[in-house]
Tab-separated table of N, CA and C in Angstrom:
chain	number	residue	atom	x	y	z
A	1	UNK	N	108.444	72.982	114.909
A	1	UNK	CA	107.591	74.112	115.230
A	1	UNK	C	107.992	74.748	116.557
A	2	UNK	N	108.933	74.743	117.230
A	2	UNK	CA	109.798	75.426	118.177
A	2	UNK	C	109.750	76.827	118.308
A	3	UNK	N	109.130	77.834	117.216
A	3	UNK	CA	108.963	78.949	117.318
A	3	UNK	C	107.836	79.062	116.827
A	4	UNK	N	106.962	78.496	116.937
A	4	UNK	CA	105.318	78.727	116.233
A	4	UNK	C	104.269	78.774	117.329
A	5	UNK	N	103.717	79.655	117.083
A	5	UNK	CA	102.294	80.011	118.108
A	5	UNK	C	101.239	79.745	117.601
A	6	UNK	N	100.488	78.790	117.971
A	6	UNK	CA	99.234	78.447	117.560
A	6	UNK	C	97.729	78.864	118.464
A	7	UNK	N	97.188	79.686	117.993
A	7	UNK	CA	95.984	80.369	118.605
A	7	UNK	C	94.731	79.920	118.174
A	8	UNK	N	93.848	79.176	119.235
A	8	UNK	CA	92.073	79.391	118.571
A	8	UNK	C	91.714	80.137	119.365
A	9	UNK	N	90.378	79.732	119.031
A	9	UNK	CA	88.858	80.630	119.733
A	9	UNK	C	89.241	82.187	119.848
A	10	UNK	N	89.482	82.558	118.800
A	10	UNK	CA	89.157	84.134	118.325
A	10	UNK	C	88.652	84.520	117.378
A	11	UNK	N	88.283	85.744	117.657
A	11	UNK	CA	87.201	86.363	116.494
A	11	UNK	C	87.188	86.498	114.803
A	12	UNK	N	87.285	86.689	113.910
A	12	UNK	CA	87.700	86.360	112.693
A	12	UNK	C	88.578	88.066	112.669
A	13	UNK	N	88.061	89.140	113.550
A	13	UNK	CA	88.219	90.200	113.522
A	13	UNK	C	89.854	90.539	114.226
A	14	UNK	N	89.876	89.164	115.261
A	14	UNK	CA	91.300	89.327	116.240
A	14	UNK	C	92.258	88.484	115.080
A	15	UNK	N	91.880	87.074	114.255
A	15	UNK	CA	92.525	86.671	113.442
A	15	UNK	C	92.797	87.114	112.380
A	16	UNK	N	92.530	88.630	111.572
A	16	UNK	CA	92.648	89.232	110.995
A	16	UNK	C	93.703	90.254	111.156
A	17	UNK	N	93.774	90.917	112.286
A	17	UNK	CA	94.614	91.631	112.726
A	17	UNK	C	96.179	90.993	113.497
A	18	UNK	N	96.007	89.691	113.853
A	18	UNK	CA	96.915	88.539	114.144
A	18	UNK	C	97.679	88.566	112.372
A	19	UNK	N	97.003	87.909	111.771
A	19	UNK	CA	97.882	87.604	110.531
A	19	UNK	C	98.388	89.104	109.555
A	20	UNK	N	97.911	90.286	109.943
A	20	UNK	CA	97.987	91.334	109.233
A	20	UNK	C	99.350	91.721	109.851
A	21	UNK	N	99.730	91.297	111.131
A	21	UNK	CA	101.318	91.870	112.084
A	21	UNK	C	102.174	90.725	111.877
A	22	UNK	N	101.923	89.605	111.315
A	22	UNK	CA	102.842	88.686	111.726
A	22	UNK	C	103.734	88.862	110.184
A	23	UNK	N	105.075	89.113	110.643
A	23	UNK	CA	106.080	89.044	109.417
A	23	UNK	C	106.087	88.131	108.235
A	24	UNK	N	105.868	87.165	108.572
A	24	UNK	CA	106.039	86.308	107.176
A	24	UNK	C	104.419	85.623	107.599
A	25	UNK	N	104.198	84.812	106.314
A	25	UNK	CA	102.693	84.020	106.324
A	25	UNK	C	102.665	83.399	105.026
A	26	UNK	N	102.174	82.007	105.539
A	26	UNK	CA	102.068	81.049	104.641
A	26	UNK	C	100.370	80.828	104.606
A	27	UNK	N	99.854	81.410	103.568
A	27	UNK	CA	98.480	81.617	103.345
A	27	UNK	C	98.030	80.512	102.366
A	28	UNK	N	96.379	80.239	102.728
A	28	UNK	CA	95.035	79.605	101.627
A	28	UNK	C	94.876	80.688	100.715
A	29	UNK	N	94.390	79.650	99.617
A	29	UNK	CA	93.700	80.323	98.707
A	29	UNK	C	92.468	80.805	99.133
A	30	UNK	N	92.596	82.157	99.794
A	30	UNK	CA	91.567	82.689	100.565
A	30	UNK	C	91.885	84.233	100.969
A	31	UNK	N	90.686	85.158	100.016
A	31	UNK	CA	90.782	86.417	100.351
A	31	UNK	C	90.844	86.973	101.325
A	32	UNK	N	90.513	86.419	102.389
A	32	UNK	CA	90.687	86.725	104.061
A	32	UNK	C	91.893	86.387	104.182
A	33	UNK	N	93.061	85.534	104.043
A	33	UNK	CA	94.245	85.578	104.284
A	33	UNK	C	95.139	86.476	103.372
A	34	UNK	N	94.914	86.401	101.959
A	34	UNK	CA	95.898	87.726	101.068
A	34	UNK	C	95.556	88.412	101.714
A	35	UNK	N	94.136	89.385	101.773
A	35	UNK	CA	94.044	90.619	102.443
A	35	UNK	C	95.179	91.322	103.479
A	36	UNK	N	95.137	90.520	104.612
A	36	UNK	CA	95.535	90.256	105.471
A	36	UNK	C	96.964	90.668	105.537
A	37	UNK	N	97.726	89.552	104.736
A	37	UNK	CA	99.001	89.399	104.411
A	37	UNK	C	99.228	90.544	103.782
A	38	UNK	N	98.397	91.292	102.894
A	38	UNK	CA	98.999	92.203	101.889
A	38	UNK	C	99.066	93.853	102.629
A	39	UNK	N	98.445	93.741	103.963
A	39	UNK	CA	98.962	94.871	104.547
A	39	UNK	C	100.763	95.137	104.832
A	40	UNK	N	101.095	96.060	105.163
A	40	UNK	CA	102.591	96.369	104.901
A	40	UNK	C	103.489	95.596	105.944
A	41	UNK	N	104.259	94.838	105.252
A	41	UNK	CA	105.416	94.020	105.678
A	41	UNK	C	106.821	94.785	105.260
A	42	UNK	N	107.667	94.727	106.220
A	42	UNK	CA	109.084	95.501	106.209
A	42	UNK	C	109.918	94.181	105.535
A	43	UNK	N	110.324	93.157	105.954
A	43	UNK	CA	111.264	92.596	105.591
A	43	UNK	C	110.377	90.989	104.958
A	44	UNK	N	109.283	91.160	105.390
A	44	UNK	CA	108.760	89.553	105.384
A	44	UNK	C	108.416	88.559	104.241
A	45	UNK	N	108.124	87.333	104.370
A	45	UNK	CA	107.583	86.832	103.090
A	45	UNK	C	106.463	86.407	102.836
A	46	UNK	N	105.805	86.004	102.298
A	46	UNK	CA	104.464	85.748	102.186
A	46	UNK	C	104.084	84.487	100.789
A	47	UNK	N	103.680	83.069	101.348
A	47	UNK	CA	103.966	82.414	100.498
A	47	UNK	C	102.596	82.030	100.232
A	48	UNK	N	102.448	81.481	99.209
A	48	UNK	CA	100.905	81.167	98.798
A	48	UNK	C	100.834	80.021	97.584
A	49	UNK	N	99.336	79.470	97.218
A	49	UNK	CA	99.530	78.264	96.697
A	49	UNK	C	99.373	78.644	95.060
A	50	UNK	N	99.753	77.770	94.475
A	50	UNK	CA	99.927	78.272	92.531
A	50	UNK	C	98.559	77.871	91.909
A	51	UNK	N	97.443	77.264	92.653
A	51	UNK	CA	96.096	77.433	92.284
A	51	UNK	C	95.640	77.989	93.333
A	52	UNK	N	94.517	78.973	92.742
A	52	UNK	CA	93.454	79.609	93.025
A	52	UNK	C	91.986	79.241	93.998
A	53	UNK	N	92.000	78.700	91.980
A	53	UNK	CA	90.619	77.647	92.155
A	53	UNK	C	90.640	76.343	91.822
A	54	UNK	N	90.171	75.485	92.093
A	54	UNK	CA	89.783	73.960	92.226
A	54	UNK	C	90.145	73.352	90.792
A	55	UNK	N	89.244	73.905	89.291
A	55	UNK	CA	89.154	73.393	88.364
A	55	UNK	C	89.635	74.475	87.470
A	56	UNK	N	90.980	75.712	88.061
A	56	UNK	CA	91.611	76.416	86.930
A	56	UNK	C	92.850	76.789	87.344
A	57	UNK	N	93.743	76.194	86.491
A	57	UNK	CA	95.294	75.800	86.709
A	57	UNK	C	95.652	77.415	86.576
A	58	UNK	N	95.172	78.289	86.008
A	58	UNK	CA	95.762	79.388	86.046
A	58	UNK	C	96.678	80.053	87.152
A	59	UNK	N	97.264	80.541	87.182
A	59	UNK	CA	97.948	81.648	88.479
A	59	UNK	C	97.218	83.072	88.669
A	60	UNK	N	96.457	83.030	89.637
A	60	UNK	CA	95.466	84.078	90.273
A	60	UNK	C	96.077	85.180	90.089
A	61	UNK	N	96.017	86.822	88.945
A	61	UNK	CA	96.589	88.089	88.770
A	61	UNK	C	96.615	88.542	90.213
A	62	UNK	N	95.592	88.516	91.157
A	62	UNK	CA	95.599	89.124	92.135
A	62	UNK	C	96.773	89.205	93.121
A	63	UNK	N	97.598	88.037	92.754
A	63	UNK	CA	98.969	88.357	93.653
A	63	UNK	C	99.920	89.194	93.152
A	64	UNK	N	100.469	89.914	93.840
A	64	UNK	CA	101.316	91.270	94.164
A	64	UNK	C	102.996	90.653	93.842
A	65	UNK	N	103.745	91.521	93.492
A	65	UNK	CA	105.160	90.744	92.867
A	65	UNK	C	105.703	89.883	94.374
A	66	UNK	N	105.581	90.827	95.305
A	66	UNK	CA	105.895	90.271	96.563
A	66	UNK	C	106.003	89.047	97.301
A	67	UNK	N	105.004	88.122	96.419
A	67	UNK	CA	104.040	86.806	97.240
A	67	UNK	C	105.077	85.842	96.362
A	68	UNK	N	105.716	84.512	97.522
A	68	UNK	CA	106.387	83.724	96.757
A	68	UNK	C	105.516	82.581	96.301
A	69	UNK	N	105.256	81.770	95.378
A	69	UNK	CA	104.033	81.074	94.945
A	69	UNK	C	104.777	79.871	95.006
A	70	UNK	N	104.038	78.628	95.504
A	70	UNK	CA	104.266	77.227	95.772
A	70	UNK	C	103.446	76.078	94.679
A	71	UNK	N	104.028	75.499	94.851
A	71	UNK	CA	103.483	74.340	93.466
A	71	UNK	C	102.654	73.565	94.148
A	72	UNK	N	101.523	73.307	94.646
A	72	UNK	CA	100.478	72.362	95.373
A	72	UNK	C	100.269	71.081	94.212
């Protein structure tokens, strides 16, 4: 973690706008983080988990071709 910045005690409003600039993001299954992530990225990636929800194996439509999906 040599290049990783780790931030608390901010607002959900400053951590929103934190993860909305940062180039790449490795996001929860959590609409506050897609959101976030799905504002406009130039080169970046955006990785996320292959369940959703708890008790449905499905793959959530809501992700965008963009988002690389991980096998949890």
């Amino acid at each position: 973690f040599d290049n990783s910045i780790f931030i608390s005690n901010n607002t959900h409003i400053h951590d929103f706008i934190m993860l909305s600039r940062c180039e790449h993001a490795v996001i929860s299954n959590s609409t506050f983080s897609l959101c976030a992530s799905a504002l406009p990225k130039v080169n970046g990636c955006i990785v996320a988990p292959d369940k959703w929800y708890k008790y449905d194996n499905t793959r959530p439509s809501i992700y965008f071709s963009e988002i690389v999906v991980y096998e949890s």
